[in-house]
Each structure stands twice: as structure tokens, then as C-alpha cells.
Amino acid sequence: MESNLVKGRATANLWLDTLCIPVQSQCHEYRDRCIHDMHKIYREAVAVVVLDPDLQQATRVSKPVEIVARLLCSLWKMRLWTYQEGSIALDLEFSDSEDDNVHKHMNRDIVEFQITRSLRNVCRKFIMSSARWDLENNPESTLDDMLRAVSHRGTSRPDDETICIATLMHLDPAPLLDALPRHRMTMLLQMLPWIPKLALFAYGPRQQAPGSRWAPLKFITPYGIKDPVVCSWRCLTQKAKRAIHYAGGDVNCRQKVWTILCLGEK
């Protein structure tokens, strides 16, 4: 499979995170430099090849349902940093036990294809998103999708969460790398062009600094980030309705439109 990916090229450069990103404390500067360029590395790559133990147990006779299930349950899918490989890569390849692309085995049976179509949509949403193109065309929705996807993942270095999200959004992570870990979430939200509505409904603890208590400490949660709660007009108090009219906003229980209001007593 690898020979087909680099066919027609005199040389082929290889990037492997575990080899190319130093973890020693004395190499902190080089690690930060690698992380700073991570978005560029994956965006300009010819292809990304995923070598995962669960997926590599698949064979040419594996059923499409099994392949998709292995993908959704793989360790690769659970890691925070690997999300950008699927969302930014131009060409994403998964290697099976025979060093072949598992995608080739997915369309053999039209009946099984129909069964796995919904699972494929889950894969596209949480693994192989179109963030590479949507960041320019629909950035707000793309950010929500990214946060929803990364909330189900984990990392051995929790302090890297905001840095990873910044690289996904093609933001400069340098200020975050220089900041103390406890300040990074607030800094990330300040770097974004808008406050994502999902941040207000995320599970888990909140910031304690005055003015930032609405912000989550982290987006990674055991249950993931759900869609915002949407209420109907009838469930609102008269005070809330007056505030909505004053702000020019609206609440729609069918189209999932939500206007954020700060209704506090003076």
C-alpha cells in the first residue's frame, strides 16, 4: 500500500509522531516547535497511514460491519491527537493484516453497505470529518463538530487539550505553549473568533476566575459534549421573553436555534 502512495516520487519523507516529537524535558523547545507545525505537517502530507492493532486484525474476508466496528473501537480513534490525522489529512488510509487498505473491503456487498451506511456517517463525523475544507466555508459549525468529536477522546497529557484544539483550528498554539496549563482554556476561548455555544453546555467543572465561570475547565468529558438544550417559547418566563426581544434573538424548539442570554439580578 505504501508503494502506491508514493508512486512517481523520487523520495518520500516520513513523519511518525512517536519518533519525530521528543518527549524528554531537555527537548522541550523542539517538542513545542513540532506541535506548532502539526497542522501544516498533516495538511501538506500526501497521505496518512493508520497502523492500529485492532484494524490490522482485519483481513480481505472481514465483513464491512466488523471493519467499521473495529475502527470505531480502535485505540487510534480514542486518542486526542489522532483526530487531526482524520480531519486534516488529504488522504487517510487504514492498513489491515495484509498491508492493504481496509476501504477496499467495504463495498463488496451492497446489502452490507446499506447496513453500514449509518456507521459510515458516524465515522465521518467523529473520525474522518471534512474539516480540511469546512474550516473556510462553515467555520462555526466545524468548530462545534470538532469539539463534539474530541470530547470523546483522551490523552496521557491533559494539558495538551487546548493546544490540540488550537492546531485543529489552524490557530497559533505558541501563546498556549508558553502559558501555565490552568490558564490555557481561557486563552483558547479568547483566541477563537467567537465563543462556541457547546462550551456553555459542556459537562464537568468550570473555571473559577471571575468573569470566566461560564467556561469549562476542559472539553474532554466521559460522556462527550451533547447538542445544546433547546426550549420552546412557552417555557420561558416573561422576563426572559422581554430580554430576548430586547436582544433581537430567538428561541426555536424545532430548528435547534439558541440565543445565549445572561439574565442576572441587579
Coordinates of C-alpha atoms in Angstrom, one line a residue:
M1 CA 0.0 0.0 0.0
E2 CA 2.8 2.4 0.9
S3 CA 4.4 2.0 -2.5
N4 CA 1.2 3.1 -4.2
L5 CA 1.0 6.2 -2.1
V6 CA 4.5 7.5 -3.1
K7 CA 4.4 6.2 -6.7
G8 CA 6.1 8.5 -9.1
R9 CA 8.1 10.3 -6.4
A10 CA 11.9 10.2 -6.3
T11 CA 11.9 10.4 -2.5
A12 CA 9.3 10.1 0.2
N13 CA 9.6 11.8 3.6
L14 CA 8.1 10.0 6.6
W15 CA 6.6 11.6 9.7
L16 CA 5.9 9.4 12.8
D17 CA 4.8 11.3 15.9
T18 CA 6.4 8.8 18.3
L19 CA 9.8 9.2 16.6
C20 CA 9.7 12.9 15.5
I21 CA 8.3 14.5 18.6
P22 CA 10.8 14.4 21.5
V23 CA 9.3 13.8 25.0
Q24 CA 12.4 14.4 27.1
S25 CA 12.3 17.5 29.3
Q26 CA 15.6 18.8 27.9
C27 CA 14.0 18.8 24.4
H28 CA 11.0 20.9 25.4
E29 CA 11.9 23.6 22.8
Y30 CA 11.9 21.1 19.9
R31 CA 8.7 19.5 21.1
D32 CA 6.9 22.8 21.0
R33 CA 8.3 23.5 17.5
C34 CA 6.9 20.2 16.3
I35 CA 3.5 20.9 17.8
H36 CA 3.4 24.4 16.4
D37 CA 3.8 22.9 12.9
M38 CA 1.5 19.9 13.3
H39 CA -1.4 21.4 11.3
K40 CA 0.9 22.1 8.4
I41 CA 2.5 18.7 8.5
Y42 CA -0.7 16.8 8.2
R43 CA -2.4 19.2 5.8
E44 CA 0.5 19.0 3.3
A45 CA 1.1 15.3 3.6
V46 CA 0.4 13.2 0.5
A47 CA -1.4 10.6 2.8
V48 CA -1.7 9.5 6.4
V49 CA -1.4 5.7 7.0
V50 CA -3.0 4.4 10.2
L51 CA -1.4 1.4 11.8
D52 CA -3.7 0.3 14.6
P53 CA -3.6 -3.2 16.2
D54 CA -7.4 -3.7 16.1
L55 CA -7.6 -2.7 12.4
Q56 CA -4.6 -4.8 11.5
Q57 CA -6.5 -7.9 12.6
A58 CA -9.0 -7.3 9.7
T59 CA -8.5 -9.4 6.6
R60 CA -9.8 -9.5 3.0
V61 CA -12.7 -11.6 4.1
S62 CA -13.7 -9.4 7.0
K63 CA -17.3 -8.1 6.9
P64 CA -17.8 -4.3 6.4
V65 CA -19.7 -4.2 9.8
E66 CA -16.7 -5.8 11.5
I67 CA -14.3 -3.3 9.8
V68 CA -16.4 -0.3 10.9
A69 CA -16.8 -1.7 14.4
R70 CA -13.0 -2.2 14.7
L71 CA -12.5 1.4 13.5
L72 CA -14.9 2.9 16.0
C73 CA -13.5 0.9 18.9
S74 CA -9.8 1.3 17.9
L75 CA -7.2 2.9 20.2
W76 CA -6.4 5.2 17.3
K77 CA -10.0 6.6 17.4
M78 CA -9.8 7.2 21.2
R79 CA -6.7 9.4 21.2
L80 CA -7.0 13.1 21.1
W81 CA -4.1 13.9 18.8
T82 CA -5.1 11.4 16.1
Y83 CA -8.3 13.3 15.4
Q84 CA -6.4 15.8 13.3
E85 CA -5.0 13.0 11.2
G86 CA -8.5 12.1 10.1
S87 CA -9.9 15.7 9.9
I88 CA -7.0 17.4 8.1
A89 CA -5.4 14.6 6.0
L90 CA -5.9 14.8 2.3
D91 CA -5.9 11.0 2.0
L92 CA -6.5 8.8 5.0
E93 CA -5.5 5.1 4.7
F94 CA -6.1 2.3 7.2
S95 CA -3.8 -0.7 7.0
D96 CA -5.1 -4.3 7.6
S97 CA -3.3 -7.5 8.4
E98 CA -2.3 -7.9 4.8
D99 CA -0.8 -4.4 4.4
D100 CA -3.8 -3.4 2.3
N101 CA -6.3 -0.6 2.5
V102 CA -9.3 -1.7 4.5
H103 CA -11.5 0.7 2.4
K104 CA -11.2 -1.7 -0.5
H105 CA -13.1 -4.3 1.5
M106 CA -16.0 -2.0 2.4
N107 CA -18.1 -2.1 -0.9
R108 CA -18.2 -5.8 -1.8
D109 CA -21.8 -6.4 -0.7
I110 CA -24.5 -3.9 -1.5
V111 CA -26.7 -5.2 1.3
E112 CA -23.9 -4.9 3.9
F113 CA -23.1 -1.5 2.5
Q114 CA -26.6 -0.3 3.3
I115 CA -26.3 -1.7 6.8
T116 CA -23.1 0.0 7.5
R117 CA -24.0 3.3 5.9
S118 CA -25.2 4.8 9.2
L119 CA -22.0 3.7 10.8
R120 CA -20.0 5.3 8.0
N121 CA -21.7 8.6 8.8
V122 CA -20.6 8.2 12.4
C123 CA -17.0 7.6 11.1
R124 CA -17.2 10.8 9.0
K125 CA -18.5 12.8 11.9
F126 CA -16.1 11.6 14.6
I127 CA -13.1 10.3 12.7
M128 CA -12.8 11.4 9.1
S129 CA -14.5 14.8 9.1
S130 CA -14.3 17.3 6.3
A131 CA -12.7 20.0 8.5
R132 CA -10.0 20.5 5.9
W133 CA -12.5 22.2 3.7
D134 CA -15.3 23.3 6.1
L135 CA -13.0 25.5 8.2
E136 CA -13.1 28.1 5.4
N137 CA -16.7 27.6 4.3
N138 CA -18.5 27.0 7.6
P139 CA -16.1 27.6 10.5
E140 CA -18.6 27.9 13.3
S141 CA -20.3 24.6 12.6
T142 CA -17.0 23.0 12.0
L143 CA -15.7 24.1 15.4
D144 CA -18.8 22.6 17.1
D145 CA -18.2 19.3 15.3
M146 CA -14.6 19.3 16.3
L147 CA -15.4 19.9 20.0
R148 CA -18.1 17.3 19.9
A149 CA -15.6 14.8 18.4
V150 CA -12.6 15.5 20.6
S151 CA -14.8 15.4 23.8
H152 CA -14.9 11.6 23.4
R153 CA -11.2 11.2 23.2
G154 CA -8.4 11.1 25.7
T155 CA -4.7 11.9 26.1
S156 CA -1.9 11.0 28.5
R157 CA -1.0 14.7 28.8
P158 CA -4.3 16.5 29.7
D159 CA -2.5 19.9 29.4
D160 CA -2.3 19.3 25.7
E161 CA -6.1 19.5 25.1
T162 CA -6.2 23.2 24.3
I163 CA -3.1 23.0 22.2
C164 CA -4.5 20.3 20.1
I165 CA -7.8 22.2 19.6
A166 CA -5.8 25.3 18.5
T167 CA -3.8 23.3 15.9
L168 CA -7.1 21.8 14.6
M169 CA -8.5 25.3 14.1
H170 CA -5.3 26.4 12.5
L171 CA -4.6 28.9 15.3
D172 CA -1.1 29.7 16.5
P173 CA -0.5 27.5 19.6
A174 CA 2.6 29.4 20.7
P175 CA 0.8 31.5 23.4
L176 CA -0.7 28.4 24.8
L177 CA 2.6 26.6 24.9
D178 CA 4.1 29.5 26.8
A179 CA 1.2 29.8 29.3
L180 CA 0.6 27.9 32.5
P181 CA -1.8 24.9 32.0
R182 CA -4.5 26.4 34.2
H183 CA -4.7 29.5 32.0
R184 CA -4.8 27.8 28.7
M185 CA -8.6 27.2 28.4
T186 CA -9.4 30.8 29.0
M187 CA -6.7 31.8 26.5
L188 CA -8.0 29.4 23.9
L189 CA -11.5 30.8 24.2
Q190 CA -10.1 34.3 23.8
M191 CA -8.2 33.3 20.7
L192 CA -11.4 31.9 19.0
P193 CA -13.3 34.4 16.7
W194 CA -16.5 33.5 18.6
I195 CA -17.5 31.6 21.8
P196 CA -18.7 28.1 20.8
K197 CA -22.2 27.5 22.2
L198 CA -21.2 24.0 23.1
A199 CA -18.8 25.5 25.7
L200 CA -21.8 26.7 27.7
F201 CA -23.4 23.2 27.9
A202 CA -20.3 21.1 28.4
Y203 CA -20.3 18.7 31.3
G204 CA -17.8 18.9 34.1
P205 CA -16.2 21.6 36.3
R206 CA -16.0 25.3 35.3
Q207 CA -13.4 28.0 35.6
Q208 CA -13.3 29.7 38.9
A209 CA -11.8 33.1 37.9
P210 CA -14.3 36.0 38.0
G211 CA -15.7 36.6 34.5
S212 CA -14.8 33.1 33.3
R213 CA -17.0 30.9 35.5
W214 CA -19.2 30.0 32.5
A215 CA -16.2 28.4 30.7
P216 CA -15.4 24.7 31.1
L217 CA -12.1 23.6 32.5
K218 CA -11.9 21.1 29.7
F219 CA -13.9 19.7 26.7
I220 CA -12.9 16.1 27.2
T221 CA -15.6 14.5 29.3
P222 CA -16.6 10.9 30.0
Y223 CA -20.0 11.4 28.3
G224 CA -18.9 13.7 25.5
I225 CA -20.5 17.0 24.5
K226 CA -24.1 16.9 23.6
D227 CA -26.2 19.2 21.5
P228 CA -27.4 22.3 23.4
V229 CA -30.7 22.1 25.2
V230 CA -33.4 23.8 23.2
C231 CA -36.5 25.0 24.9
S232 CA -39.8 26.3 23.5
W233 CA -41.1 29.8 23.7
R234 CA -43.8 28.8 26.2
C235 CA -41.4 27.5 28.8
L236 CA -39.7 30.9 29.1
T237 CA -40.5 33.4 31.8
Q238 CA -41.9 36.8 30.9
K239 CA -38.5 38.3 31.9
A240 CA -36.7 36.0 29.6
K241 CA -39.1 36.8 26.7
R242 CA -38.6 40.6 27.2
A243 CA -34.8 40.1 27.2
I244 CA -34.9 38.1 24.0
H245 CA -37.0 40.8 22.3
Y246 CA -34.6 43.4 23.6
A247 CA -31.5 41.5 22.3
G248 CA -33.2 40.7 19.0
G249 CA -32.7 37.0 19.5
D250 CA -35.0 34.0 19.2
V251 CA -35.6 30.5 20.6
N252 CA -36.7 27.8 18.3
C253 CA -37.5 24.3 19.6
R254 CA -37.6 22.7 16.1
Q255 CA -34.6 24.1 14.3
K256 CA -32.2 24.0 17.4
V257 CA -31.6 27.7 17.3
W258 CA -30.4 29.0 20.6
T259 CA -29.6 32.6 21.7
I260 CA -27.4 32.9 24.8
L261 CA -28.7 35.3 27.4
C262 CA -27.2 36.4 30.6
L263 CA -30.2 37.0 32.9
G264 CA -28.9 38.1 36.3
E265 CA -30.4 40.1 39.1
K266 CA -29.1 43.6 39.5

